[in-house]
mmCIF file with all atom_site columns, C-alpha atoms in Angstrom:
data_model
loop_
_atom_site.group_PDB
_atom_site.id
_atom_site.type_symbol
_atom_site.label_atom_id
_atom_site.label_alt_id
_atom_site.label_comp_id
_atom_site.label_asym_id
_atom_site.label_entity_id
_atom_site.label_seq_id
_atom_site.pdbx_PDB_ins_code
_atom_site.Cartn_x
_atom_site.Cartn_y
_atom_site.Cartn_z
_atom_site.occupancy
_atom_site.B_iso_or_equiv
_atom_site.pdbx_formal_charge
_atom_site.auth_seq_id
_atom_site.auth_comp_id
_atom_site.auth_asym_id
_atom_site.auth_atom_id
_atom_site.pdbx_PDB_model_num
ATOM 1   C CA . UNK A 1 1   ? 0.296   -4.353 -5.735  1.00 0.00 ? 1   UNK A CA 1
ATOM 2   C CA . UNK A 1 2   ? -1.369  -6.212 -2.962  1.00 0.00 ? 2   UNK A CA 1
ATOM 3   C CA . UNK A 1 3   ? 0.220   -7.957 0.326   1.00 0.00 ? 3   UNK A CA 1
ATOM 4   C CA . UNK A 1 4   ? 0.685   -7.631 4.082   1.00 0.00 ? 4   UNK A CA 1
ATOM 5   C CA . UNK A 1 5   ? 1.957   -4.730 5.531   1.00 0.00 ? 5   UNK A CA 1
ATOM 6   C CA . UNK A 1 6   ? 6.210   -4.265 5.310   1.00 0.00 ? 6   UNK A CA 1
ATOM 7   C CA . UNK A 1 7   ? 6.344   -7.199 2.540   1.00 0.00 ? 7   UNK A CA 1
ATOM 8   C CA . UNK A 1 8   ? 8.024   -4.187 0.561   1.00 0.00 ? 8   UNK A CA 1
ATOM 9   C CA . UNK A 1 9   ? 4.929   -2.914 -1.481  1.00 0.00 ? 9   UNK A CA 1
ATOM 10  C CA . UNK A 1 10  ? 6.020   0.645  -1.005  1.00 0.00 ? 10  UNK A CA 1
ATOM 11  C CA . UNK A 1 11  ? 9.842   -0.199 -1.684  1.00 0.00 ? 11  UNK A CA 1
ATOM 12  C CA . UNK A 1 12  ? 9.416   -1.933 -5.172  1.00 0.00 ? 12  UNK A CA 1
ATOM 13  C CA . UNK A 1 13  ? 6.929   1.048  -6.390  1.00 0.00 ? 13  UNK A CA 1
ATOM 14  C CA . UNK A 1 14  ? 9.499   3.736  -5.503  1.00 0.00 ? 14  UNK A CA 1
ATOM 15  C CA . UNK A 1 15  ? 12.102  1.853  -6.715  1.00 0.00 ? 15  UNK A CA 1
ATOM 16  C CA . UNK A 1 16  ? 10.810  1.041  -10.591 1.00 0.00 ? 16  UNK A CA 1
ATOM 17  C CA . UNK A 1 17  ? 9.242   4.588  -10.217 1.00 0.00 ? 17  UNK A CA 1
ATOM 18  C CA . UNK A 1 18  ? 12.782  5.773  -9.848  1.00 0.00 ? 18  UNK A CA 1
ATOM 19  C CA . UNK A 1 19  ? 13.894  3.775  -12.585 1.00 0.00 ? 19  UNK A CA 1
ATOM 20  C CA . UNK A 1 20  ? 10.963  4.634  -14.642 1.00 0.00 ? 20  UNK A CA 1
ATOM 21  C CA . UNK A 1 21  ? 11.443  8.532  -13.992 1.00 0.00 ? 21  UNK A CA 1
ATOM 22  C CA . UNK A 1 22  ? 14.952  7.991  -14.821 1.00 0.00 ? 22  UNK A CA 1
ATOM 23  C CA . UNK A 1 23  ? 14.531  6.997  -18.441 1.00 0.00 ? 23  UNK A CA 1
ATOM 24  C CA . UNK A 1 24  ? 11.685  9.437  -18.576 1.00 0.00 ? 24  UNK A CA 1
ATOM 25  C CA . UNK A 1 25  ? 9.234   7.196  -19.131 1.00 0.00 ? 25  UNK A CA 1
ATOM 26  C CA . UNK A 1 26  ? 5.816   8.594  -17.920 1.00 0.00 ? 26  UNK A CA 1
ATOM 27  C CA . UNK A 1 27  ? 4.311   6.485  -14.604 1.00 0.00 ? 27  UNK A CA 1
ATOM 28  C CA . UNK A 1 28  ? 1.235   7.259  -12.718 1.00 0.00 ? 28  UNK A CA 1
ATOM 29  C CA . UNK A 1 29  ? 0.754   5.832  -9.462  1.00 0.00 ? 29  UNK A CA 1
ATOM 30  C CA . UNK A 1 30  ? -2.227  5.608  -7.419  1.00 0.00 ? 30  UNK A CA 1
ATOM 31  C CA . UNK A 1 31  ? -3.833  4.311  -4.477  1.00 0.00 ? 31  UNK A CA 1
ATOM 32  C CA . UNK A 1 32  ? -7.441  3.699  -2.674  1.00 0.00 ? 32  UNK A CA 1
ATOM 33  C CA . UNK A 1 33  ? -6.166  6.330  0.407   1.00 0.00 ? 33  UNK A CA 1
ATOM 34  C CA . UNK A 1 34  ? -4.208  9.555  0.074   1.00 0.00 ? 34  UNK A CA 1
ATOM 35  C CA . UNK A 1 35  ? -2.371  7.843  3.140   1.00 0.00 ? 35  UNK A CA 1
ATOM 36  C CA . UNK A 1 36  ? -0.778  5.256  0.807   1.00 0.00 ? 36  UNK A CA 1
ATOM 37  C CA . UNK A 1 37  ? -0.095  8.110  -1.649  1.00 0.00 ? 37  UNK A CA 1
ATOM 38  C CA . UNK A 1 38  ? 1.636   9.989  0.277   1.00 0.00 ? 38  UNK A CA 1
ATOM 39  C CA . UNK A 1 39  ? 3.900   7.039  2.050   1.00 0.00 ? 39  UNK A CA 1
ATOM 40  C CA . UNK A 1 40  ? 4.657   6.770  -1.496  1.00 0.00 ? 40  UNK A CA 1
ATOM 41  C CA . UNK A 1 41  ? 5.641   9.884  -2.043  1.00 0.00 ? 41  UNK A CA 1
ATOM 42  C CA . UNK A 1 42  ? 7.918   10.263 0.964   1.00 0.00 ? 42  UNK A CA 1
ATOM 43  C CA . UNK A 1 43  ? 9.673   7.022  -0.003  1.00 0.00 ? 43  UNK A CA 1
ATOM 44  C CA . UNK A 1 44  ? 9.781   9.202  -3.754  1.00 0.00 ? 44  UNK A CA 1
ATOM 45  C CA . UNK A 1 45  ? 11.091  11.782 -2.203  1.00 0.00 ? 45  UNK A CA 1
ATOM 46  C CA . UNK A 1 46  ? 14.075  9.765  -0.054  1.00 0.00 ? 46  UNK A CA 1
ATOM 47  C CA . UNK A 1 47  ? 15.144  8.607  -3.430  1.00 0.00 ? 47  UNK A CA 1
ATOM 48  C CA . UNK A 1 48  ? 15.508  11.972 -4.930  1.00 0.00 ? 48  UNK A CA 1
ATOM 49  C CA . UNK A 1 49  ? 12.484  10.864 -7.620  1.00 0.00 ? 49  UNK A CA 1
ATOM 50  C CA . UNK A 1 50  ? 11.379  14.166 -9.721  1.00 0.00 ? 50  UNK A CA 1
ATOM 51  C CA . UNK A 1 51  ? 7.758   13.520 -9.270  1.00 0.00 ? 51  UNK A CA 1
ATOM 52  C CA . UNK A 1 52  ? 4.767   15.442 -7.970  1.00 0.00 ? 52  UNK A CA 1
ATOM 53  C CA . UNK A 1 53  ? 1.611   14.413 -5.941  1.00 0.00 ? 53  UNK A CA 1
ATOM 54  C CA . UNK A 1 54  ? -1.687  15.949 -6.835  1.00 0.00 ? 54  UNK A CA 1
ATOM 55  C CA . UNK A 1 55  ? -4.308  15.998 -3.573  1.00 0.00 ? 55  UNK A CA 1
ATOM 56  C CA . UNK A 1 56  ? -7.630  17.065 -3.161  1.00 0.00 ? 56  UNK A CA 1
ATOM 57  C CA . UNK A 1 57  ? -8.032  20.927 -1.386  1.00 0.00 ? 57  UNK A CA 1
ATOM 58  C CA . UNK A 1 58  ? -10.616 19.113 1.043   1.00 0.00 ? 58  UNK A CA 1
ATOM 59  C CA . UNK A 1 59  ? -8.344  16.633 2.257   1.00 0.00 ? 59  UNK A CA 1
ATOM 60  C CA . UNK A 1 60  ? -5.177  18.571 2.316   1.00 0.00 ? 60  UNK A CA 1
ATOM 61  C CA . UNK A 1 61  ? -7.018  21.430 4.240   1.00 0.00 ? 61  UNK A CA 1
ATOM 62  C CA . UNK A 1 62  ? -9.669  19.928 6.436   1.00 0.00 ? 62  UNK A CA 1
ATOM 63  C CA . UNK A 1 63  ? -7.681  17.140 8.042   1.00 0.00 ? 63  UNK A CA 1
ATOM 64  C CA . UNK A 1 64  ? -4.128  16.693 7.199   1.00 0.00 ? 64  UNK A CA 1
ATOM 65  C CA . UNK A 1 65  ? -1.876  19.359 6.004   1.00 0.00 ? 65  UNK A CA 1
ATOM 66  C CA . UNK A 1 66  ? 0.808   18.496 8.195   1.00 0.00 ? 66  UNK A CA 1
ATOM 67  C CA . UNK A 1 67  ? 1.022   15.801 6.683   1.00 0.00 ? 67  UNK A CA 1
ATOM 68  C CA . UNK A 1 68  ? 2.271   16.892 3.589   1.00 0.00 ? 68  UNK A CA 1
ATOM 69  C CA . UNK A 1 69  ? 5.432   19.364 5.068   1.00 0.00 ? 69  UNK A CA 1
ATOM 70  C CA . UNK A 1 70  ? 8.309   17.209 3.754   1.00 0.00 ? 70  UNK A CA 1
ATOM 71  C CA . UNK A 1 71  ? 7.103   17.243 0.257   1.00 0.00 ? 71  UNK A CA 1
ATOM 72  C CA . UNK A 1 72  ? 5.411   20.388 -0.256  1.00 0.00 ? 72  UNK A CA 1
ATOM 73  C CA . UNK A 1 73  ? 7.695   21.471 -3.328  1.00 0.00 ? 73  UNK A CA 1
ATOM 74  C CA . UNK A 1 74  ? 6.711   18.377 -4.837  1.00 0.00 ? 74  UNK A CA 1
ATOM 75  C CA . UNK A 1 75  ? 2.277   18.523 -4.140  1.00 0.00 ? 75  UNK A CA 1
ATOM 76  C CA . UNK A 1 76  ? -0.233  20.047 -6.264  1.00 0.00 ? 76  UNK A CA 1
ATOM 77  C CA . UNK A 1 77  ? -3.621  20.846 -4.355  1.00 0.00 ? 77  UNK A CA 1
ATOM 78  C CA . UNK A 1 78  ? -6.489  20.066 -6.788  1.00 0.00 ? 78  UNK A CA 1
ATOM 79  C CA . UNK A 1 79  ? -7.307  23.348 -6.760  1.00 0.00 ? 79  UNK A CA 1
ATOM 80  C CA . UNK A 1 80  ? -4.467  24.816 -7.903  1.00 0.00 ? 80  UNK A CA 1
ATOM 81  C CA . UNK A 1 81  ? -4.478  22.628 -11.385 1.00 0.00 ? 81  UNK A CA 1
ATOM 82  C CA . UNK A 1 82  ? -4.734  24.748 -14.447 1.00 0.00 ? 82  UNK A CA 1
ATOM 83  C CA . UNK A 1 83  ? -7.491  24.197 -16.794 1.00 0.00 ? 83  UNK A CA 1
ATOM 84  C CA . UNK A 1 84  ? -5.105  24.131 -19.829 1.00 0.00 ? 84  UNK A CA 1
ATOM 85  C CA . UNK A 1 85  ? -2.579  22.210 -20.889 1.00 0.00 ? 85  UNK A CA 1
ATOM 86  C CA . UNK A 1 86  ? -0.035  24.110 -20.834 1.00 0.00 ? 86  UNK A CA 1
ATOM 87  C CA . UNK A 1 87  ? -0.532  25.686 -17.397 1.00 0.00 ? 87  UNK A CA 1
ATOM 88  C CA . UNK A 1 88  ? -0.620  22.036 -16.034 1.00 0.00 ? 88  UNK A CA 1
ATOM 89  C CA . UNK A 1 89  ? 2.662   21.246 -18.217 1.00 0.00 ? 89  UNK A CA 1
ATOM 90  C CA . UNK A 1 90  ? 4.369   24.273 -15.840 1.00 0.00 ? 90  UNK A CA 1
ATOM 91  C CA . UNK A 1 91  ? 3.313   23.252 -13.286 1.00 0.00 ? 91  UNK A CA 1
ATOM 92  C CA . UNK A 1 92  ? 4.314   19.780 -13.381 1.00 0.00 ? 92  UNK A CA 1
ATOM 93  C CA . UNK A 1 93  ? 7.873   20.947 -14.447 1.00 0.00 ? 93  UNK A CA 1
ATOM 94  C CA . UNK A 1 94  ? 8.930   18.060 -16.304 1.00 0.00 ? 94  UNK A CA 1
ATOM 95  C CA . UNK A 1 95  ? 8.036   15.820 -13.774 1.00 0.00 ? 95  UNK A CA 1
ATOM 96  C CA . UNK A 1 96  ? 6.450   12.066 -15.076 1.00 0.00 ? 96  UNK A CA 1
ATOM 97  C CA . UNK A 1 97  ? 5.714   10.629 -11.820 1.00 0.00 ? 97  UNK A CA 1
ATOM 98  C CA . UNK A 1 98  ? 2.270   11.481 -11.146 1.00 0.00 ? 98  UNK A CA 1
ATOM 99  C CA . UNK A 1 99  ? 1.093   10.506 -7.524  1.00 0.00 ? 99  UNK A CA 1
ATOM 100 C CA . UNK A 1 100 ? -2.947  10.336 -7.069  1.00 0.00 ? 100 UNK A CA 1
ATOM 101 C CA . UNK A 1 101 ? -5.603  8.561  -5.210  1.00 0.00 ? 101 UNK A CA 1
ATOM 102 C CA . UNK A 1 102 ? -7.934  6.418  -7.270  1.00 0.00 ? 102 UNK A CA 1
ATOM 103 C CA . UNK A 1 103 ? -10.831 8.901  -6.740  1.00 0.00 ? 103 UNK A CA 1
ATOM 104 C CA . UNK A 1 104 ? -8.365  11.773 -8.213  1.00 0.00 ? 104 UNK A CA 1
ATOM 105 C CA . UNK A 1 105 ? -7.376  9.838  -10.983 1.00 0.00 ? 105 UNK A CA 1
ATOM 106 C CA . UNK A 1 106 ? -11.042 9.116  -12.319 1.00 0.00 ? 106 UNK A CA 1
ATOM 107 C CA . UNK A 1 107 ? -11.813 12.931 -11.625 1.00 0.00 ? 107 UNK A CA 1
ATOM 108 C CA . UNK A 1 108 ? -13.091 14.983 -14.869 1.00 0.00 ? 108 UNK A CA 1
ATOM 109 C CA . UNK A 1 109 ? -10.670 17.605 -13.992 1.00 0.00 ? 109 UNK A CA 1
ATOM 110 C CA . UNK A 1 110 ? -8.251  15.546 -15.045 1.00 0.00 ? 110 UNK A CA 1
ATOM 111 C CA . UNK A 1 111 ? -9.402  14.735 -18.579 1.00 0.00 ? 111 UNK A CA 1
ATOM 112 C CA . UNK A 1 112 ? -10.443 18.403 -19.340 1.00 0.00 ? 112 UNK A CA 1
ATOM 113 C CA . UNK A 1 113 ? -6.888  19.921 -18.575 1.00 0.00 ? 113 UNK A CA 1
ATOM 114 C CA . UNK A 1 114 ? -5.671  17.091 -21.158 1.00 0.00 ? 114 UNK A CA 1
ATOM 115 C CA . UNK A 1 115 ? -3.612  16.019 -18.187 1.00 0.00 ? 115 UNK A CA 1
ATOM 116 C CA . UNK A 1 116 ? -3.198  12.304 -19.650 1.00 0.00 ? 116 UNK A CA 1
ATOM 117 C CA . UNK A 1 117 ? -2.111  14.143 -22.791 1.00 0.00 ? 117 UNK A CA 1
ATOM 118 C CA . UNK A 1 118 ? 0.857   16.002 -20.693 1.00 0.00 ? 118 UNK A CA 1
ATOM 119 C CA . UNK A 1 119 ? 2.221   12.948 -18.524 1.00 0.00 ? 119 UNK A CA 1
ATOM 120 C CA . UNK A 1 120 ? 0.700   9.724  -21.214 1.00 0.00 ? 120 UNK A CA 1
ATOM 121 C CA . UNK A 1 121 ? -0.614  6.936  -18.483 1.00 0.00 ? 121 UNK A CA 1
ATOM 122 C CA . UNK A 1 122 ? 2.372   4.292  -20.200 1.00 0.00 ? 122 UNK A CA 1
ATOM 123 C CA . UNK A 1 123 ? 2.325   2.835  -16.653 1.00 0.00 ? 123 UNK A CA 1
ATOM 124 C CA . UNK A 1 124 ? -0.242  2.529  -14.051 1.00 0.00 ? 124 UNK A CA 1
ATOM 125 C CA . UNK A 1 125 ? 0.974   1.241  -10.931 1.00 0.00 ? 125 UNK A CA 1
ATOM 126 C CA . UNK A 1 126 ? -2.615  0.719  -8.468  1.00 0.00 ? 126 UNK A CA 1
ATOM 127 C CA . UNK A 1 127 ? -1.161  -0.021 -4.806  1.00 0.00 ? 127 UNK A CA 1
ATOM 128 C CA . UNK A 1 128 ? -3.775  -1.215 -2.117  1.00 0.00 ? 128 UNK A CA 1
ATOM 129 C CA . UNK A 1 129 ? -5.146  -2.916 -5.547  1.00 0.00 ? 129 UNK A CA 1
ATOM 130 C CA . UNK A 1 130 ? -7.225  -5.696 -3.035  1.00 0.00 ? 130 UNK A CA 1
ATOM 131 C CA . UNK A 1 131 ? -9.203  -3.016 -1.187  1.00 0.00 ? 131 UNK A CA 1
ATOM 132 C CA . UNK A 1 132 ? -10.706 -1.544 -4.224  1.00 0.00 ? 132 UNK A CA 1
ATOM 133 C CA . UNK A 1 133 ? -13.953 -1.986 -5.966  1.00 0.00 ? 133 UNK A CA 1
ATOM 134 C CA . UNK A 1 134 ? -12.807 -1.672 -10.040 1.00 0.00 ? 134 UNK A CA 1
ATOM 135 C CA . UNK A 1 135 ? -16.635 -0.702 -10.755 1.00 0.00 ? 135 UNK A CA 1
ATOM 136 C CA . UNK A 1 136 ? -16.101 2.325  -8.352  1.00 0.00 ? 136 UNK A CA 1
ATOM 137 C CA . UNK A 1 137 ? -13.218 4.070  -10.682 1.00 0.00 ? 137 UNK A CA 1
ATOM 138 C CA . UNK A 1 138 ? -14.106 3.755  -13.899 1.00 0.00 ? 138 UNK A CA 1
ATOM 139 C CA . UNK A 1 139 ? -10.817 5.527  -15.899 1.00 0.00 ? 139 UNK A CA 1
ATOM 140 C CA . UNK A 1 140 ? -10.753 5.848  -19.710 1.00 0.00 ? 140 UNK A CA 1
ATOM 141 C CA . UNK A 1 141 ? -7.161  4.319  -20.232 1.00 0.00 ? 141 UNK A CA 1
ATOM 142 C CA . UNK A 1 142 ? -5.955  6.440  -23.847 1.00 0.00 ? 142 UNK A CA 1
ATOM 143 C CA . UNK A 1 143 ? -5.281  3.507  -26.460 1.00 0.00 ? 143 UNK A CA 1
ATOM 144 C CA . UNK A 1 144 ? -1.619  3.829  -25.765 1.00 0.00 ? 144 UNK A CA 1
ATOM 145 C CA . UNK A 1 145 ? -1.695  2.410  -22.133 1.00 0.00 ? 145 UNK A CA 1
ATOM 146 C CA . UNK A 1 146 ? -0.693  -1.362 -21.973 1.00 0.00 ? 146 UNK A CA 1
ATOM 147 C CA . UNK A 1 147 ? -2.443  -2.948 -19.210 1.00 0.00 ? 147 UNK A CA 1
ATOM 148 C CA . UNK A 1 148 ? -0.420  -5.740 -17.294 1.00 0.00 ? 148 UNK A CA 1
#
């Protein structure tokens, strides 16, 4: 999604996010900025959206932990991720609303924990889509993913 800022960008994600997490369809949503994520994730977390928000341990620790207080229960530092898949399946809890930045989601850590194999990417929803370069983030979508 791409547009001026408070067109609603943030709204409509949470919203089919909600919907999507509702019929337990699996959704990963991403962004260029952990910023963006986690606006996301607060407007997830107004709407009472089981999802959880993986962050890197640099970011969370050097700059901006404070950030991150009123959804704590729901983040995942990216050094806490298991490296099998059914550490990372407990740890997600269910949850199939996977928040990420762009540089997170193309991170090998990812891939070797099978972590596309416990939440499937069926939906990828890229906010801040404008600001990125798609060269940058090269992600091996599985052959199930339907690009739209």
């Amino acid at each position: 999604l791409s547009g001026p800022p408070g067109t609603g960008k943030t709204t409509a994600i949470s919203t089919a996010a909600r919907r999507w997490g509702q019929d337990g369809s699996p959704t990963w949503i991403t962004a260029q900025s952990n910023v963006a994520v986690k606006n996301i994730a607060e407007k997830l977390f107004k709407q009472r959206v089981d999802f959880k928000i993986i962050v890197s341990k640099e970011f969370y620790f050097e700059w901006h932990e404070h950030i991150y207080l009123e959804i704590e229960n729901c983040l995942i530092r990216s050094d806490d991720l298991p490296n099998d898949p059914a550490g990372l399946e407990r740890l997600l809890g269910g949850s199939m609303v996977i928040l990420t930045t762009l540089a997170m989601l193309s991170n090998p850590v990812l891939d070797r924990n099978r972590a596309f194999s416990v939440v499937p990417m069926q939906r990828l929803v890229i906010d801040e889509a404008s600001q990125i370069n798609v060269f940058e983030y090269m992600v091996s979508f599985p052959l199930s993913c339907r690009l739209t």
